[in-house]
Coordinates of C-alpha atoms and ligand atoms in Angstrom, one line a residue:
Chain A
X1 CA 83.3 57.2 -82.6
X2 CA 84.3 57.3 -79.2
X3 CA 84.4 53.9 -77.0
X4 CA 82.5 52.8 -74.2
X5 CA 85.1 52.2 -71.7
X6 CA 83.0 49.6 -69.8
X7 CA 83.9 46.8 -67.9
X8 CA 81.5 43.9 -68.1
X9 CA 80.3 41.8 -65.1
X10 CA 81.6 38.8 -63.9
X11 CA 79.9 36.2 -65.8
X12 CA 78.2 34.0 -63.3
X13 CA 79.0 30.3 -62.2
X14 CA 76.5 27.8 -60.2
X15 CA 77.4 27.4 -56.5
X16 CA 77.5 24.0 -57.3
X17 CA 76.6 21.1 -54.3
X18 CA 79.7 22.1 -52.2
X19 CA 78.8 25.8 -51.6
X20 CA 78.8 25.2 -47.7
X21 CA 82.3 25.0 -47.7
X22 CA 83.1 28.1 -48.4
X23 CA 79.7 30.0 -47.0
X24 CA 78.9 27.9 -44.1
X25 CA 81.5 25.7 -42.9
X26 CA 81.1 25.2 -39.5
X27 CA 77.2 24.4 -40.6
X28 CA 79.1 21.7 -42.5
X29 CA 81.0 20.1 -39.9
X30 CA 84.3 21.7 -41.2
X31 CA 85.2 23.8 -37.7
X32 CA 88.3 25.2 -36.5
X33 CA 89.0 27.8 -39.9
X34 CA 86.6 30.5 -38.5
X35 CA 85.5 30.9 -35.3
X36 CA 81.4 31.2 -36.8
X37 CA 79.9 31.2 -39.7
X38 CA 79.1 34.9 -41.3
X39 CA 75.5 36.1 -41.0
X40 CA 74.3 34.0 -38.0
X41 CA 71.6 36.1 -37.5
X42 CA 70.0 39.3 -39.0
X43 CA 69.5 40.5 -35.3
X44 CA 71.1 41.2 -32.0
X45 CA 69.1 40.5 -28.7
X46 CA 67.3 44.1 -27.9
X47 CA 66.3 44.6 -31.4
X48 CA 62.9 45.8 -32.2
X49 CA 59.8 45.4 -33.3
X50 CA 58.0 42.5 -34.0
X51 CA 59.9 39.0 -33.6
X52 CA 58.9 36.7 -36.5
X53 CA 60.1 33.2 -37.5
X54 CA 59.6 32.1 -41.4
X55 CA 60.1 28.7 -42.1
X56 CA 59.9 27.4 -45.5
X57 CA 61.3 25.0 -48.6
X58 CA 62.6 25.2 -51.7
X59 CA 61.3 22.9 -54.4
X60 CA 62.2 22.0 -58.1
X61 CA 60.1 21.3 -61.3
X62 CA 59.7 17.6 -60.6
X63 CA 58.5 18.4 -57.0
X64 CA 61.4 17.5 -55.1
X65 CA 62.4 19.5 -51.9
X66 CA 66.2 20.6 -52.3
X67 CA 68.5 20.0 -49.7
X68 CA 71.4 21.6 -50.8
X69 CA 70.2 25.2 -51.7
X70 CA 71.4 28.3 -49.8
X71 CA 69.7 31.7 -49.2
X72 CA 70.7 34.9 -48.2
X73 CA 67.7 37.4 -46.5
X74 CA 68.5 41.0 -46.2
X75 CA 66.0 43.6 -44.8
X76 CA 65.5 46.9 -43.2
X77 CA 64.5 47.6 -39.7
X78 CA 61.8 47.9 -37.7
X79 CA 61.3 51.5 -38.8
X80 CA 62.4 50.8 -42.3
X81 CA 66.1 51.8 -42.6
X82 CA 68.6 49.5 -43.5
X83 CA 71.8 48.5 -41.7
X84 CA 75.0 49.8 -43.7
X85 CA 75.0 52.4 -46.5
X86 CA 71.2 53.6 -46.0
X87 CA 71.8 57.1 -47.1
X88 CA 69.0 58.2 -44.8
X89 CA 70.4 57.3 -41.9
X90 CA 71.7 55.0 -39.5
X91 CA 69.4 51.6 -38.5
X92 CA 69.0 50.0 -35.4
X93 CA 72.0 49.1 -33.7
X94 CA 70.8 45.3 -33.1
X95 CA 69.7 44.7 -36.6
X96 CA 72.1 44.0 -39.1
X97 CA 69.7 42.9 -41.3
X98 CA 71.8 39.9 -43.2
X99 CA 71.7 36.3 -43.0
X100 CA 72.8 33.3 -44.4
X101 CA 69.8 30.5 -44.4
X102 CA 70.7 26.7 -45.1
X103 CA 68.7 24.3 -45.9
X104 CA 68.4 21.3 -43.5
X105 CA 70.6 18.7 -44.8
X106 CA 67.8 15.5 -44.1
X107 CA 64.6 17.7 -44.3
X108 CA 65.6 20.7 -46.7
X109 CA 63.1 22.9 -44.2
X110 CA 64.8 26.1 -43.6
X111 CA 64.1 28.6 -41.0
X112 CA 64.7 32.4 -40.5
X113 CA 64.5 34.0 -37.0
X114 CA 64.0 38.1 -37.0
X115 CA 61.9 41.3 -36.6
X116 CA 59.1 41.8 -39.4
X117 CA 61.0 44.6 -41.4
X118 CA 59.1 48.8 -42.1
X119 CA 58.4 49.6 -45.2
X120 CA 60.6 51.1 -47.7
X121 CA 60.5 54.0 -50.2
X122 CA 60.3 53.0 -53.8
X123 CA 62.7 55.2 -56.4
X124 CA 60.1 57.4 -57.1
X125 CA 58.8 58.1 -53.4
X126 CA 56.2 55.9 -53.2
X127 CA 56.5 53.3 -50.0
X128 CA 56.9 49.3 -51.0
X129 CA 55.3 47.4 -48.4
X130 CA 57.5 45.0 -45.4
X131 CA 59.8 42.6 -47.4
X132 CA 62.7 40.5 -47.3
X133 CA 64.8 40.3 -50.1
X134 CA 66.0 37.0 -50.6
X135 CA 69.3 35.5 -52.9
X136 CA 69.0 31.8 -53.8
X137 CA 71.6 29.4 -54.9
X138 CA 72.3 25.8 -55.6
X139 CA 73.7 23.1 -57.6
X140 CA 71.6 23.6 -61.2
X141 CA 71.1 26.9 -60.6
X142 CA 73.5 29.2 -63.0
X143 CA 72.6 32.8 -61.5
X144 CA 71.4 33.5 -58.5
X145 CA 67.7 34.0 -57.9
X146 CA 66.5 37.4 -56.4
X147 CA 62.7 37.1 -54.8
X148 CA 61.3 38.8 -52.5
X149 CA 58.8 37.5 -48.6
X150 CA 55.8 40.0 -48.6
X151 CA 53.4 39.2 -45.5
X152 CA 49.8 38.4 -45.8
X153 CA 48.7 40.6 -42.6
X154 CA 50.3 43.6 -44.3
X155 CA 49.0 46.0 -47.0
X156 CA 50.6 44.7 -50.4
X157 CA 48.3 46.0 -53.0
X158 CA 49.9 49.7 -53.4
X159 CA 53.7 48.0 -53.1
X160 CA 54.8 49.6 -56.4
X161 CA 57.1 46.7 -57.3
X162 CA 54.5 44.0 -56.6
X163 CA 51.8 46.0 -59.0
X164 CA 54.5 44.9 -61.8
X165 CA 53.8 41.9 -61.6
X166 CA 51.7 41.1 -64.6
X167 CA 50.1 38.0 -63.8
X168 CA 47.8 39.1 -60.5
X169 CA 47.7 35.8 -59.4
X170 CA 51.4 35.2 -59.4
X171 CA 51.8 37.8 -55.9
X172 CA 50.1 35.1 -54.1
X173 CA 54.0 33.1 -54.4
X174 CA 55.3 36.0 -52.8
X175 CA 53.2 36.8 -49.7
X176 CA 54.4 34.0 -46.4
X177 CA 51.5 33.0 -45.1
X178 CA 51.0 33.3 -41.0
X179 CA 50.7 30.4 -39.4
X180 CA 50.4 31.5 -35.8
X181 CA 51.4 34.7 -33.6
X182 CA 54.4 35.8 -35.3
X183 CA 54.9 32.4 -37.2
X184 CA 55.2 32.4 -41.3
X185 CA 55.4 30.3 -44.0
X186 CA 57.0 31.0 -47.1
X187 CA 57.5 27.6 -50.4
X188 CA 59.5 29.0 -53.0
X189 CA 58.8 27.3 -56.0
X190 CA 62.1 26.9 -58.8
X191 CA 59.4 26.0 -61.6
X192 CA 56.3 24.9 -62.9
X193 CA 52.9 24.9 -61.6
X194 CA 52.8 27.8 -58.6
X195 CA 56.3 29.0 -59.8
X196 CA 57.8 31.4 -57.0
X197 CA 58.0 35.5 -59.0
X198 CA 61.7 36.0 -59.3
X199 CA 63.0 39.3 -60.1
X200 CA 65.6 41.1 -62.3
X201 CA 66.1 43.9 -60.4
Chain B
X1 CA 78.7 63.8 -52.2
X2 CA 82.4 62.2 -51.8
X3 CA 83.8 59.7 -54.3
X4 CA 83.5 56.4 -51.8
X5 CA 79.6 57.9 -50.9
X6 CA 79.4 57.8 -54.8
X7 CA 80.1 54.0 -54.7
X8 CA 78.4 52.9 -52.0
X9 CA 74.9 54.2 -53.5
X10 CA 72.9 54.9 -56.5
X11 CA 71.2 52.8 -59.0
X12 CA 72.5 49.5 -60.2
X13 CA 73.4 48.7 -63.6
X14 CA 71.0 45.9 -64.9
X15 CA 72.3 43.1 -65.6
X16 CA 73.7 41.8 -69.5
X17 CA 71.1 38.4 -69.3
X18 CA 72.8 37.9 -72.6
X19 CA 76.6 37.8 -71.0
X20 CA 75.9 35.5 -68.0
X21 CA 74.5 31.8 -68.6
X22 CA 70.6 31.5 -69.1
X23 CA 68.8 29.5 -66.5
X24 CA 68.0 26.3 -68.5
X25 CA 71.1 24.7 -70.3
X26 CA 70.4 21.0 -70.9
X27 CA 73.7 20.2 -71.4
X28 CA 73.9 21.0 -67.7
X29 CA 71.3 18.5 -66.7
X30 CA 70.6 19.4 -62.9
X31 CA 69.4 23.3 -64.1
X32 CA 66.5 21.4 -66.4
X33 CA 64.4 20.6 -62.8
X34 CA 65.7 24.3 -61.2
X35 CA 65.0 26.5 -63.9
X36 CA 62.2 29.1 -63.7
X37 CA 60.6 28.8 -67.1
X38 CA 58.3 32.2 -66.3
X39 CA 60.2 35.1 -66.8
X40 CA 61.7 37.5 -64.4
X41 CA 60.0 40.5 -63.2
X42 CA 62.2 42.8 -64.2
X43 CA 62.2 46.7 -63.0
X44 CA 65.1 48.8 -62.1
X45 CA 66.8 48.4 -58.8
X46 CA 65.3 50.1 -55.4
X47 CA 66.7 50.6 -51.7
X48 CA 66.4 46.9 -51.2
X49 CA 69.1 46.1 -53.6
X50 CA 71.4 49.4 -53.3
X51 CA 72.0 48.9 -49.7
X52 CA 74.0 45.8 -48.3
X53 CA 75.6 45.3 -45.0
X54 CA 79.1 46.2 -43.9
X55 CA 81.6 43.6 -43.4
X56 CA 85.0 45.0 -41.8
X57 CA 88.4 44.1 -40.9
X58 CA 88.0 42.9 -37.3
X59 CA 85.4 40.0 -39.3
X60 CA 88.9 38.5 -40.6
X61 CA 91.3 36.4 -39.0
X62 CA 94.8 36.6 -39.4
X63 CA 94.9 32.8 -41.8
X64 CA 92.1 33.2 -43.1
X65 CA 93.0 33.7 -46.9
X66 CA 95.9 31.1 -46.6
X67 CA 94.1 27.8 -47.1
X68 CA 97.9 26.4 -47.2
X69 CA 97.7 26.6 -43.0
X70 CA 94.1 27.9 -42.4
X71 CA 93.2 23.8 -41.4
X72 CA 95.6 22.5 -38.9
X73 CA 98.5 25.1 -39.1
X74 CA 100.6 22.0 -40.8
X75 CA 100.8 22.5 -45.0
X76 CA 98.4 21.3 -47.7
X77 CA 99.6 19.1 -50.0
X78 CA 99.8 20.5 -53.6
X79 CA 101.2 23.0 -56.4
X80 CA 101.5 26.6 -54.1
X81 CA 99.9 29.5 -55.4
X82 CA 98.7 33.0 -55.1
X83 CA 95.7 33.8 -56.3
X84 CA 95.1 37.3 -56.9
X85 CA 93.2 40.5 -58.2
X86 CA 90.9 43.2 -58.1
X87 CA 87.3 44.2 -57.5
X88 CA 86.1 46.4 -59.4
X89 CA 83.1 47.7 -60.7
X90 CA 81.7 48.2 -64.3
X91 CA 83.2 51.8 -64.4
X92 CA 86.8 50.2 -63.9
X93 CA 86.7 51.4 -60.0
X94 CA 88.6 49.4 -57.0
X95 CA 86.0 48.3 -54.8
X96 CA 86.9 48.4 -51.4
X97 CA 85.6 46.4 -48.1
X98 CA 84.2 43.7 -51.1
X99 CA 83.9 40.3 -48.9
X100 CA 85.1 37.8 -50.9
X101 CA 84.8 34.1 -50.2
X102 CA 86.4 31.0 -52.0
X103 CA 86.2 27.2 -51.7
X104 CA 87.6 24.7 -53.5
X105 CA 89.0 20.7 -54.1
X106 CA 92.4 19.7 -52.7
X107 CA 95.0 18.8 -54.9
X108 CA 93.7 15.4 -55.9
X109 CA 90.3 16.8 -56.8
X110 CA 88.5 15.8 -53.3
X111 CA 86.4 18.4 -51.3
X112 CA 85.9 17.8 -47.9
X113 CA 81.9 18.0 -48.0
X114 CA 79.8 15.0 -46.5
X115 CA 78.5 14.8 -50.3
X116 CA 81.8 14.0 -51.8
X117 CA 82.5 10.4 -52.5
X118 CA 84.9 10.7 -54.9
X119 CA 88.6 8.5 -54.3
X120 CA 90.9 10.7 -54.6
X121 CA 91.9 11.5 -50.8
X122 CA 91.2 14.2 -48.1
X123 CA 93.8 15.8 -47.1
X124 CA 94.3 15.8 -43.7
X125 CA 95.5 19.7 -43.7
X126 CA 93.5 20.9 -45.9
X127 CA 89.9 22.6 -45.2
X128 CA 89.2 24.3 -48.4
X129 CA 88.0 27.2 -47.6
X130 CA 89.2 31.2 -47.1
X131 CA 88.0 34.9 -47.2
X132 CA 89.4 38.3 -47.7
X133 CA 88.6 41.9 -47.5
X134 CA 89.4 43.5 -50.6
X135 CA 91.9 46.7 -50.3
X136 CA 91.0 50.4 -51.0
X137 CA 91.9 50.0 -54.3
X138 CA 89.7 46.9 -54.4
X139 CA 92.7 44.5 -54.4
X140 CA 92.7 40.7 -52.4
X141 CA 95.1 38.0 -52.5
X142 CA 95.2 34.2 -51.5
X143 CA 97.9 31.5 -51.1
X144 CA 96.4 28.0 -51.7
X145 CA 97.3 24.8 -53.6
X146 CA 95.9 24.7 -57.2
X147 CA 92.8 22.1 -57.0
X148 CA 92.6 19.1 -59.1
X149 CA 90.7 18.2 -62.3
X150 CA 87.4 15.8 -60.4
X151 CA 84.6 13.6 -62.4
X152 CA 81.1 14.3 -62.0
X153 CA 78.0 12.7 -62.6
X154 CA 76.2 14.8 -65.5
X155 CA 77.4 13.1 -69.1
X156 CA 79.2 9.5 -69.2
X157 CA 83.0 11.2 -69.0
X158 CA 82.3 14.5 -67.7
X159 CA 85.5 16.2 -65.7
X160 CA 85.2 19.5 -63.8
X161 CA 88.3 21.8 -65.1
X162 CA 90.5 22.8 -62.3
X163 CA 88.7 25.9 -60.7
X164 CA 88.1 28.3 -57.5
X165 CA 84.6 28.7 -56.4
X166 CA 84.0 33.0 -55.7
X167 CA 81.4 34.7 -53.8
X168 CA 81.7 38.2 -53.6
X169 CA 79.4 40.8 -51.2
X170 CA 80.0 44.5 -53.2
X171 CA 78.1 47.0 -51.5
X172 CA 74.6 46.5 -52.1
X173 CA 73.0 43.2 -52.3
X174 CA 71.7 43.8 -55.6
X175 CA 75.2 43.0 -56.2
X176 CA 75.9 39.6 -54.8
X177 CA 77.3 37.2 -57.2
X178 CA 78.8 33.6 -57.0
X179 CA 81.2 32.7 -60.0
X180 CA 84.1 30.3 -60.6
X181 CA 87.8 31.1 -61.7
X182 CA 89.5 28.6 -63.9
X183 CA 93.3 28.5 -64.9
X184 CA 94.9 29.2 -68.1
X185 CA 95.9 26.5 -70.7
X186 CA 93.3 24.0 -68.7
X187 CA 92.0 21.4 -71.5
X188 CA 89.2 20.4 -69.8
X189 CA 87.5 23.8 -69.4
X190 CA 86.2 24.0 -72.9
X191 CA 84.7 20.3 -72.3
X192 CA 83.1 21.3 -69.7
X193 CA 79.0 21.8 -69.4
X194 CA 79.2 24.4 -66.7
X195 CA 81.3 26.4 -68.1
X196 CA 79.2 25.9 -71.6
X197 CA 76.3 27.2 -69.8
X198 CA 77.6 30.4 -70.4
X199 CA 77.1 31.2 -74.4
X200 CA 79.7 34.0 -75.1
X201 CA 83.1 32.8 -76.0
X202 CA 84.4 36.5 -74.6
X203 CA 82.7 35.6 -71.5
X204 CA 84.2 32.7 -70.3
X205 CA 87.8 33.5 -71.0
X206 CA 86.7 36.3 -68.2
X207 CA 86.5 33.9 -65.8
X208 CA 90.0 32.1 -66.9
X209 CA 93.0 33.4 -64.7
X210 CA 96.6 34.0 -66.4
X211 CA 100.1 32.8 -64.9
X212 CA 101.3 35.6 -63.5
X213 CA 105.0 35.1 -63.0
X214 CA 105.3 39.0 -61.6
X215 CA 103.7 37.7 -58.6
X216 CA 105.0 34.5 -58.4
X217 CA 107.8 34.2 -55.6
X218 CA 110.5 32.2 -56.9
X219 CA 111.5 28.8 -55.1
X220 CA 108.0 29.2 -53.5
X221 CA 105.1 29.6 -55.0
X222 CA 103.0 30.7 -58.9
X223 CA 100.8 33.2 -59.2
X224 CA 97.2 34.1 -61.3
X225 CA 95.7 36.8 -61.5
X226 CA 91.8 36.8 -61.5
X227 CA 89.7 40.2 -61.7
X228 CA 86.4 40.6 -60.3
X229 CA 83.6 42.6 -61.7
X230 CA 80.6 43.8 -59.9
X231 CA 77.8 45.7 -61.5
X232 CA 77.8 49.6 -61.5
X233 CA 76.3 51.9 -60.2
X234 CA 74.8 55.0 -61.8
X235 CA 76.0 58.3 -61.0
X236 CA 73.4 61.5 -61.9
X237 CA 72.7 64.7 -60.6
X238 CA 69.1 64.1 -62.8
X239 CA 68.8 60.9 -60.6
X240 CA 66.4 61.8 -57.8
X241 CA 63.1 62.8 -59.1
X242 CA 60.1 62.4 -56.9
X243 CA 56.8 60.8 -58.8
X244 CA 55.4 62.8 -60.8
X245 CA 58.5 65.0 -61.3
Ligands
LIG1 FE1 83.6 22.6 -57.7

């Protein structure tokens, strides 16, 4: 028989507690190697749409808050389109749709500023409703965690990913709630009662 | 559609859940609180994780993958080395414009992190951190000093194995992975519970770098050689059917 000629994936490794020293250094304290840290922001001034702030925690089995975790958002535009290699087409110039979110080092509170993303087609044509996709990491944690920020003032029950999830009342970990004009909140949960869905995807 | 377009999009491979650690490995005791014990939602990848931004050239300053002078411009104290490779993908392609970032303890095992209390000391010209752009062909290089062996709270006794913490950004975010990269003939890596989180022999000696004395520069510095593998992408003329189709 013929061989598979495959490479496998790296296996993964935690980030460990010292992950800011490579991602986020002048977060950290440790200025002077680059003039900022990468993905400041996931907008420009001018871009559009509707500016939203999320703010939210991250929280283990034994209900602690984590201080040291680190999360990466990416998201299409206003219109839907996403920054980079869409192959549909180019996004709004003042949305790069990337950021790098650090938990507060005394409160563990994070916080994302941005522009409440479009929807975006599902592989099979259907549309999934406005998310963020979000990329977790910490100390403890082996492989990073994919989720997802759906918004309560937003259709979700025809978002073809979120009718996979089996357990109905699981989507409610997945929808930030609104808080005020344009304000969120979104607890993710590592484990245990109210568990935050995370995704293989 | 060109070869680079062909790279940049299309499904992902899933993931081996098998090859990489699980999520709960008591031996490492911090994942026993930061485990999900539901499983994963799994379905195949959509737009959200096949797109990713773009990170160029002009993001990259001219030290920035020397951590020897990256600090203060005066040398790090410690064994000189060159850590290199390739990213590729699970096809065996160089992946170009891959970001990848590093961090890492000084020679003596101490990270400069508010966290670290350890006794070994900072070094005053040493920050511990660098990034690179990887080549066309996928290729990246770094000159650093080879980090010490450091205890850490977990067991009694238990010693970190000399190693390089990698993040790498492939093309779509699906992609993004964070790994470590030990170095050949290290005693302690097979004592270690991190690196025991992962349960395939074969897949931990892919994260252990060989001495590469092609690329070491004599009277200067050694040299390993550490690959990097993101996950495919798959490539079909049968890919793009509509619902229903
Ligand atoms: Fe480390």
């Amino acid at each position: 028989m013929q061989r598979l000629d495959y490479l496998k994936e790296s296996p993964s490794q935690t980030a460990g507690p010292y992950v800011h020293i490579g991602l986020t250094p002048n977060k950290l304290g440790n200025t002077g190697i680059y003039p900022q840290d990468l993905g400041e922001s996931p907008i420009q001034p001018g871009a559009q749409g509707e500016a939203i702030t999320i703010i939210g925690t991250v929280r283990d089995g034994a209900g602690m808050i984590l201080r040291d975790a680190l999360i990466e958002s990416w998201q299409a535009d206003a219109r839907g389109i996403y920054p980079g290699n869409d192959p549909r087409g180019a996004a709004d110039p003042n949305v790069s749709g990337w950021a790098r979110i650090i938990a507060n080092f005394d409160s563990g509170e994070w916080t994302l500023n941005t522009v409440k993303p479009g929807r975006v087609p599902f592989p099979d044509g259907r549309m999934m409703a406005p998310h963020i996709s979000l990329w977790l990491v910490a100390r403890g944690i082996n492989l990073g965690l994919q989720t997802r920020i759906y918004f309560e003032d937003e259709e979700n029950d025809s978002c073809p990913v979120l009718q996979r999830i089996e357990h109905r009342e699981r989507v409610q970990t997945l929808i930030a709630r609104k808080t005020g004009p344009g304000q969120y909140r979104f607890d993710i949960v590592l484990q245990g009662a109210g568990e935050t869905v995370f995704f293989d995807l | 559609m060109t070869l680079s377009n062909a790279i940049d999009s299309g499904p992902l491979f899933s993931r081996d859940r098998d090859w990489h650690p699980a999520a709960y490995t008591p031996g490492y005791k911090t994942s026993m609180t930061r485990a999900p014990f539901r499983p994963l939602v799994a379905l195949g990848s959509t737009l959200s994780e096949e797109t990713g931004p773009a990170f160029g050239q002009s993001m990259i300053g001219r030290l920035d993958n020397n951590l020897i002078l990256n600090f203060t411009g005066q040398p790090a104290v410690g064994e000189r080395i060159i850590m290199h490779g390739r990213v590729l993908d699970e096809q065996g392609r160089g992946v170009p414009n891959v970001l990848v970032e590093i961090w890492q303890a000084n020679a003596g095992g101490r990270y400069r992190h508010k966290k670290d209390g350890y006794l070994a000391p900072l070094d005053p010209n040493f920050g511990g951190c660098g990034r690179a752009l990887s080549g066309p062909d996928g290729s990246y290089e770094f000159l650093t000093v080879r980090p010490g062996a450091y205890p850490w709270p977990n067991h009694v006794n238990n010693w970190r194995p000399m190693h390089i913490h990698i993040s790498v950004f492939g093309s779509g975010f699906g992609q993004r992975l964070i790994t470590q990269m030990y170095f050949e003939g290290d005693p302690l890596i097979a004592r270690c519970p991190i690196v025991n989180t992962i349960g395939q022999q074969k897949a931990i000696e892919a994260l252990v770098a060989p001495l590469d004395m092609n690329r070491a520069i004599p009277m200067d510095c050694l040299a390993y050689k550490f690959d990097i593998v993101l996950r495919g992408r798959r490539q079909s003329v049968f890919e793009n059917r509509k619902e229903g189709m």
